[in-house]
XYZ file of C-alpha atoms in Angstrom:
451
model
C 102.340 106.554 77.005
C 103.698 106.134 80.551
C 104.163 102.113 79.648
C 106.403 103.325 76.598
C 108.394 105.400 78.878
C 108.706 102.813 81.287
C 109.890 100.651 78.377
C 112.654 102.892 76.797
C 114.151 103.800 80.435
C 114.541 100.195 81.674
C 116.100 99.481 78.073
C 118.319 102.545 79.094
C 119.795 101.454 82.111
C 119.933 97.746 80.746
C 122.378 99.027 78.166
C 124.198 101.638 80.931
C 124.741 98.748 83.818
C 125.345 95.759 80.908
C 128.334 98.090 79.325
C 129.649 99.429 83.110
C 129.219 95.707 84.410
C 131.984 94.475 81.618
C 128.992 92.736 80.075
C 128.176 90.660 83.473
C 124.676 89.566 82.067
C 123.986 87.879 85.586
C 125.339 91.350 87.658
C 122.648 92.046 89.983
C 121.579 95.060 87.824
C 121.123 93.652 84.759
C 118.706 90.532 86.039
C 116.693 93.223 88.271
C 116.370 95.504 85.420
C 115.591 92.991 82.799
C 112.741 91.354 84.371
C 111.370 94.526 84.577
C 111.752 95.084 81.147
C 110.327 91.687 80.533
C 107.436 92.736 82.120
C 107.008 95.656 80.588
C 107.291 94.351 77.172
C 104.381 91.828 78.010
C 102.413 94.243 79.185
C 102.538 96.615 75.829
C 102.194 93.198 73.786
C 98.823 92.566 75.894
C 97.151 96.098 75.454
C 96.292 94.138 71.965
C 93.296 92.980 73.880
C 93.319 94.334 76.678
C 93.136 98.189 78.175
C 96.211 98.422 79.719
C 97.163 102.216 80.848
C 100.293 103.087 83.119
C 100.081 106.094 86.050
C 103.691 108.145 86.614
C 103.637 106.375 90.050
C 104.801 102.972 88.893
C 107.367 104.920 86.698
C 108.662 106.478 89.230
C 109.096 103.151 91.810
C 111.246 101.884 88.659
C 113.712 104.867 87.799
C 114.729 105.358 92.065
C 115.239 101.463 91.991
C 117.281 101.404 88.996
C 118.946 104.130 90.202
C 120.073 102.059 93.202
C 120.602 99.633 91.634
C 123.352 101.168 89.473
C 125.201 103.204 91.720
C 125.552 100.629 93.613
C 126.644 98.620 89.815
C 129.174 101.108 89.350
C 130.683 101.178 92.873
C 131.323 97.035 92.282
C 132.815 97.914 88.969
C 134.873 100.427 90.394
C 136.265 98.168 93.147
C 136.734 95.407 91.161
C 139.028 96.975 88.915
C 141.273 98.386 91.736
C 141.672 95.437 93.658
C 141.200 92.328 91.465
C 142.945 90.399 88.699
C 141.764 90.617 84.655
C 141.354 87.074 83.707
C 139.484 85.982 80.448
C 138.106 89.708 80.715
C 136.081 88.698 83.743
C 137.129 90.455 86.928
C 137.844 87.751 89.392
C 140.509 87.100 91.480
C 141.236 83.137 90.839
C 144.433 82.448 90.011
C 143.952 78.426 89.756
C 141.830 76.358 88.218
C 138.413 74.783 89.691
C 138.893 71.855 92.360
C 137.411 68.443 92.759
C 134.936 68.180 95.127
C 134.671 64.481 96.003
C 131.583 63.028 97.898
C 131.384 60.026 99.156
C 128.917 56.891 97.302
C 127.924 56.160 100.810
C 126.315 60.045 101.578
C 124.621 59.750 98.820
C 123.179 57.013 99.024
C 122.163 58.291 102.543
C 120.503 61.088 101.206
C 118.691 58.981 98.338
C 117.170 56.759 100.825
C 115.745 59.657 103.312
C 114.385 61.520 100.051
C 112.312 58.218 99.059
C 111.047 57.843 102.632
C 109.976 61.655 102.350
C 107.804 60.967 98.892
C 106.132 57.412 100.276
C 105.296 59.797 103.866
C 103.944 62.392 101.598
C 102.196 60.142 99.347
C 100.771 58.769 102.259
C 100.073 62.162 103.813
C 98.323 63.519 100.563
C 95.784 60.792 100.622
C 94.973 60.910 104.786
C 94.133 64.672 103.725
C 91.966 63.704 100.755
C 90.122 61.103 102.308
C 89.572 63.875 105.187
C 88.400 66.218 102.778
C 85.627 64.151 101.154
C 87.325 61.400 99.156
C 89.865 59.594 97.040
C 91.754 61.461 94.153
C 93.774 61.353 91.297
C 97.601 61.974 92.548
C 97.681 65.233 90.649
C 93.869 66.527 92.185
C 95.602 65.323 95.734
C 98.980 67.511 94.981
C 95.452 70.959 93.860
C 94.130 70.225 97.105
C 97.118 70.326 99.412
C 97.894 73.438 96.994
C 94.564 75.212 97.705
C 93.929 74.383 101.172
C 97.051 75.880 101.979
C 97.335 78.908 100.191
C 93.757 80.030 100.329
C 91.923 78.369 103.013
C 93.980 77.523 105.956
C 91.640 77.465 108.246
C 90.211 74.400 106.954
C 93.341 72.610 106.444
C 94.139 72.974 110.135
C 90.376 72.244 110.913
C 91.235 68.657 109.286
C 93.520 67.692 111.505
C 95.850 65.804 109.102
C 99.475 66.038 109.455
C 102.848 64.832 108.857
C 104.847 62.002 111.051
C 106.553 63.276 113.468
C 110.185 63.010 111.532
C 109.026 64.696 108.852
C 110.218 68.321 109.406
C 113.582 67.650 110.799
C 114.009 64.699 108.319
C 113.141 67.171 105.213
C 115.358 70.365 106.631
C 118.047 67.383 106.667
C 117.597 66.021 103.384
C 117.026 69.331 101.520
C 120.515 70.920 102.921
C 122.083 67.669 101.938
C 120.586 67.691 98.195
C 121.257 71.311 97.632
C 125.018 70.876 98.557
C 125.137 67.674 96.138
C 123.513 69.347 93.960
C 126.535 72.219 94.343
C 129.620 69.293 93.662
C 127.246 68.313 91.160
C 127.934 71.280 89.618
C 131.205 72.051 90.185
C 132.414 68.699 89.100
C 131.138 68.467 85.940
C 132.672 71.974 85.156
C 136.060 70.545 86.109
C 135.853 67.197 84.127
C 132.408 67.402 82.050
C 131.467 64.588 84.292
C 128.273 63.825 85.080
C 128.227 61.668 88.744
C 124.669 59.771 88.118
C 124.328 58.890 91.711
C 124.604 62.647 92.192
C 122.263 63.783 89.982
C 119.937 60.514 91.132
C 119.574 63.032 95.045
C 118.845 66.509 92.600
C 115.636 64.080 90.663
C 114.978 62.427 93.799
C 114.483 66.178 95.291
C 112.253 67.741 92.670
C 110.096 64.558 92.915
C 109.562 65.699 96.117
C 109.184 69.475 95.950
C 106.746 68.247 93.018
C 103.933 66.917 96.040
C 104.253 70.741 97.746
C 101.799 71.790 95.066
C 104.126 74.719 93.947
C 106.690 75.229 91.248
C 108.296 78.102 92.977
C 110.688 75.376 94.974
C 111.460 73.584 91.643
C 112.109 76.661 89.684
C 114.812 77.857 92.734
C 116.718 74.546 92.089
C 116.834 75.381 88.262
C 118.701 79.531 89.437
C 120.601 77.884 91.826
C 121.948 75.310 89.125
C 122.200 78.019 86.731
C 123.547 80.668 88.598
C 126.639 78.170 89.677
C 127.185 76.817 86.286
C 127.739 80.228 85.315
C 130.252 81.114 88.249
C 131.966 78.153 88.224
C 132.489 78.519 83.985
C 134.800 81.912 85.273
C 136.668 80.379 87.965
C 137.283 77.707 86.098
C 138.566 79.981 83.183
C 135.976 80.809 81.307
C 137.129 83.076 78.165
C 135.462 86.169 77.882
C 133.513 85.589 74.454
C 132.259 82.275 75.562
C 130.134 84.266 78.109
C 127.763 84.795 75.128
C 127.341 81.399 74.429
C 126.509 80.657 78.403
C 123.853 82.824 78.218
C 122.692 81.732 74.284
C 122.160 78.049 76.319
C 120.506 80.038 79.276
C 117.879 81.742 76.384
C 117.570 78.770 74.929
C 116.910 76.911 78.620
C 114.487 79.928 79.465
C 112.628 79.187 76.317
C 112.706 75.050 77.239
C 111.323 75.894 80.635
C 108.562 78.376 79.598
C 107.512 75.204 77.646
C 107.250 73.299 80.206
C 105.964 75.483 82.818
C 103.030 76.040 80.383
C 102.465 72.454 79.857
C 102.450 70.796 82.734
C 99.279 72.397 84.539
C 97.648 68.798 84.263
C 99.792 67.374 86.390
C 99.396 70.052 89.683
C 95.441 69.394 89.050
C 95.109 72.598 87.593
C 92.866 74.055 85.007
C 93.366 77.326 82.340
C 90.414 78.887 80.520
C 92.350 81.305 79.451
C 94.578 81.444 76.348
C 98.437 80.342 76.747
C 99.600 84.021 76.505
C 96.967 85.471 78.707
C 98.024 82.525 81.429
C 101.705 83.505 81.342
C 100.817 87.035 81.174
C 99.018 86.451 84.692
C 102.698 85.365 85.581
C 104.621 88.247 83.979
C 103.194 90.849 83.145
C 100.111 91.521 84.972
C 102.095 92.068 88.670
C 103.110 94.862 87.266
C 99.872 96.756 86.133
C 97.894 95.007 89.259
C 101.288 97.519 91.769
C 99.413 100.244 89.576
C 95.881 99.678 90.322
C 96.592 99.265 94.031
C 98.816 102.491 94.185
C 95.655 104.687 92.583
C 92.767 102.520 94.221
C 93.973 102.531 98.120
C 95.375 105.040 100.280
C 99.230 104.450 101.515
C 100.265 103.302 103.597
C 97.315 100.713 104.805
C 96.357 100.177 108.380
C 98.181 96.942 109.632
C 98.459 95.567 113.359
C 102.069 95.782 113.296
C 105.355 96.744 111.829
C 106.230 95.841 108.327
C 103.218 93.296 109.068
C 102.890 92.253 105.262
C 106.559 93.613 104.240
C 108.532 90.769 107.632
C 105.476 88.874 107.244
C 107.583 85.725 107.515
C 109.225 87.165 110.506
C 105.857 87.942 111.810
C 104.716 84.130 110.686
C 107.561 82.148 111.464
C 109.270 83.465 114.622
C 106.441 85.604 116.724
C 103.157 83.475 115.296
C 101.427 86.213 114.662
C 99.044 84.000 112.405
C 99.115 87.001 109.565
C 97.583 86.671 105.731
C 99.110 88.046 102.816
C 96.281 90.668 101.681
C 96.542 89.830 98.200
C 92.632 90.091 96.936
C 92.556 88.751 92.972
C 92.375 91.507 90.699
C 90.160 91.148 87.022
C 90.983 93.519 83.685
C 87.483 92.784 83.201
C 84.487 90.459 83.221
C 86.528 88.091 80.479
C 89.751 88.057 81.973
C 91.455 87.807 85.429
C 94.941 89.269 86.684
C 96.392 87.279 89.280
C 96.514 87.902 92.785
C 100.812 89.360 92.544
C 101.441 92.686 92.910
C 105.355 92.727 92.467
C 107.949 92.967 95.524
C 106.780 97.404 96.054
C 103.032 95.791 97.138
C 104.565 95.009 100.232
C 106.252 98.472 100.829
C 103.808 100.756 99.800
C 101.338 98.602 101.864
C 103.338 99.116 104.978
C 105.171 101.721 104.910
C 103.822 104.202 101.580
C 106.235 106.240 99.848
C 109.016 106.116 102.658
C 109.649 102.719 102.808
C 110.828 102.251 99.198
C 114.448 103.289 99.124
C 115.742 101.932 102.134
C 113.797 98.567 101.228
C 115.231 98.197 97.732
C 118.710 99.647 99.163
C 118.847 96.338 101.862
C 118.521 94.050 98.742
C 120.622 95.757 96.753
C 123.578 96.025 99.281
C 123.003 92.418 99.720
C 123.442 91.192 96.359
C 125.212 93.469 94.970
C 128.071 93.250 97.573
C 127.841 89.310 97.936
C 128.484 89.041 94.041
C 131.723 91.484 94.367
C 132.702 89.285 96.914
C 131.633 86.143 94.957
C 133.860 87.320 92.163
C 136.715 87.962 94.164
C 137.256 85.164 96.016
C 139.938 82.185 94.725
C 139.437 78.486 94.203
C 139.246 76.391 97.086
C 138.692 72.293 97.682
C 135.932 73.301 100.125
C 132.577 74.758 99.628
C 132.038 78.205 99.462
C 129.360 78.978 101.261
C 128.727 82.511 100.497
C 128.187 81.176 96.539
C 126.188 78.489 98.613
C 123.633 81.475 99.698
C 123.792 83.259 96.963
C 123.048 80.994 94.598
C 119.962 80.035 96.736
C 118.683 83.639 97.052
C 119.138 84.508 93.447
C 115.899 83.084 92.932
C 114.628 85.909 94.712
C 116.155 88.577 93.472
C 114.513 87.692 89.566
C 111.090 86.861 91.218
C 110.901 90.563 92.778
C 109.194 91.824 89.518
C 106.674 88.568 91.193
C 105.970 88.977 94.600
C 108.591 90.529 97.592
C 110.348 87.248 98.036
C 113.370 88.508 99.504
C 112.304 89.433 102.501
C 110.035 86.692 102.676
C 112.796 83.936 102.393
C 115.109 85.458 104.089
C 113.324 86.141 107.858
C 111.863 82.597 107.068
C 113.020 80.259 109.716
C 112.840 77.616 107.959
C 115.434 79.304 105.602
C 118.077 80.234 108.469
C 117.909 76.350 109.622
C 118.831 75.305 106.654
C 121.602 77.371 105.663
C 122.573 76.603 109.710
C 122.355 72.931 108.681
C 124.284 72.723 105.300
C 127.106 75.028 107.033
C 127.309 71.958 109.317
C 127.364 69.377 106.520
C 130.110 71.237 104.503
C 132.016 71.792 107.293
C 132.194 68.296 108.761
C 132.459 66.784 105.326
C 135.528 69.211 103.238
C 137.056 70.580 106.361
C 136.709 68.506 108.850
C 136.125 71.660 111.843
C 133.326 73.843 112.468
C 134.196 77.666 112.274
C 131.723 80.488 113.809
C 134.178 83.793 114.626
C 136.862 82.844 116.590
C 135.637 79.391 117.876
C 136.836 76.250 115.881
C 135.739 72.861 116.769
C 137.754 70.284 114.808
C 137.481 66.602 114.141
C 140.611 66.280 112.751
C 142.346 63.206 114.499
C 145.613 64.375 116.726
C 148.499 62.982 115.613
């Protein structure tokens, strides 16, 4: 009964927000509500073989979150209607076509060369790790070993004493920033002239190969959502007609189906096996987290005892800046003796774990405040022949909005030291390449030659 109400409620909020946002299917409220609607439908399908029941607490959590997203969405709609021009049915302040962004081929060659070096270094590192753990393995087995040790047995991983080369951290940060900027330019210029720069495309391919060695598909998925969001926004800024947005939505649906098939068919590349049906394996990722959240609420007192303020919610900050060494408290859940449900509980799990019900509204509001405010400003931004860094950051973080149905990705990402470093390095590179100056508030350092 509660599950049916969740589905109906999600559908009603989705339709209302879609109408309020002028049929903008990538408005933050639409993305958030849609993902939880998909979760709910997956749970409904899974009732054909699992005894799935929901309690009112999950319904209340979703209702509160939907209301917060909807309030900000209504505010955005009012502000956009008052302050911007209506261009092709989308409310945006764009007054001219998108600019072509030139990138020197020498810069691309440098990034690509460094990427190859990092891929080789990663491969040798995995070999050393495999040997230290007891013998040689295939590439997929080495990747799986690294993934298991770092996620579930970090103390064993540290005890092996296998490290990457001294230059790896700094170089990988530089390459990651340069590669994301290259992809930004690649998508921008494709929208402008419908041509692909294959040297820049090689940069994207090498980045994905490098991410493959990490053992996780999440970084690759982030690149995909980064590209998709930029494609949509650049199309709008280049004069996308209102009716053509539906064509982009159709493209995204097709891409989503293809990506789902690829996701399910590449397990062996990561050295993973699956004893379940393909549906249940997919359900563990999309569906089970919501049910796991309900199970957690019903079986635990809230909030849980922690060693530090926001230990689980702000774990990235504690471990990255304070070196606390906390581990995520994510026990695996089983539906019965035959079916496991994974160990993810949506983003709300950490909020309730650390702060109980009192933390729900402020923590969700912060998320909505960032995504709604930034999205509004992105739609209102005029085209300039430079990197729109607000758009760059938002396109990077759109993945965390999508993945809120899965885990606490937003706070884990923005409070991670490496994320902040990435944005700083990317900002410095883009400022030097396209503005020949670095601006920090009122301070401006110019690299242009004075005449």
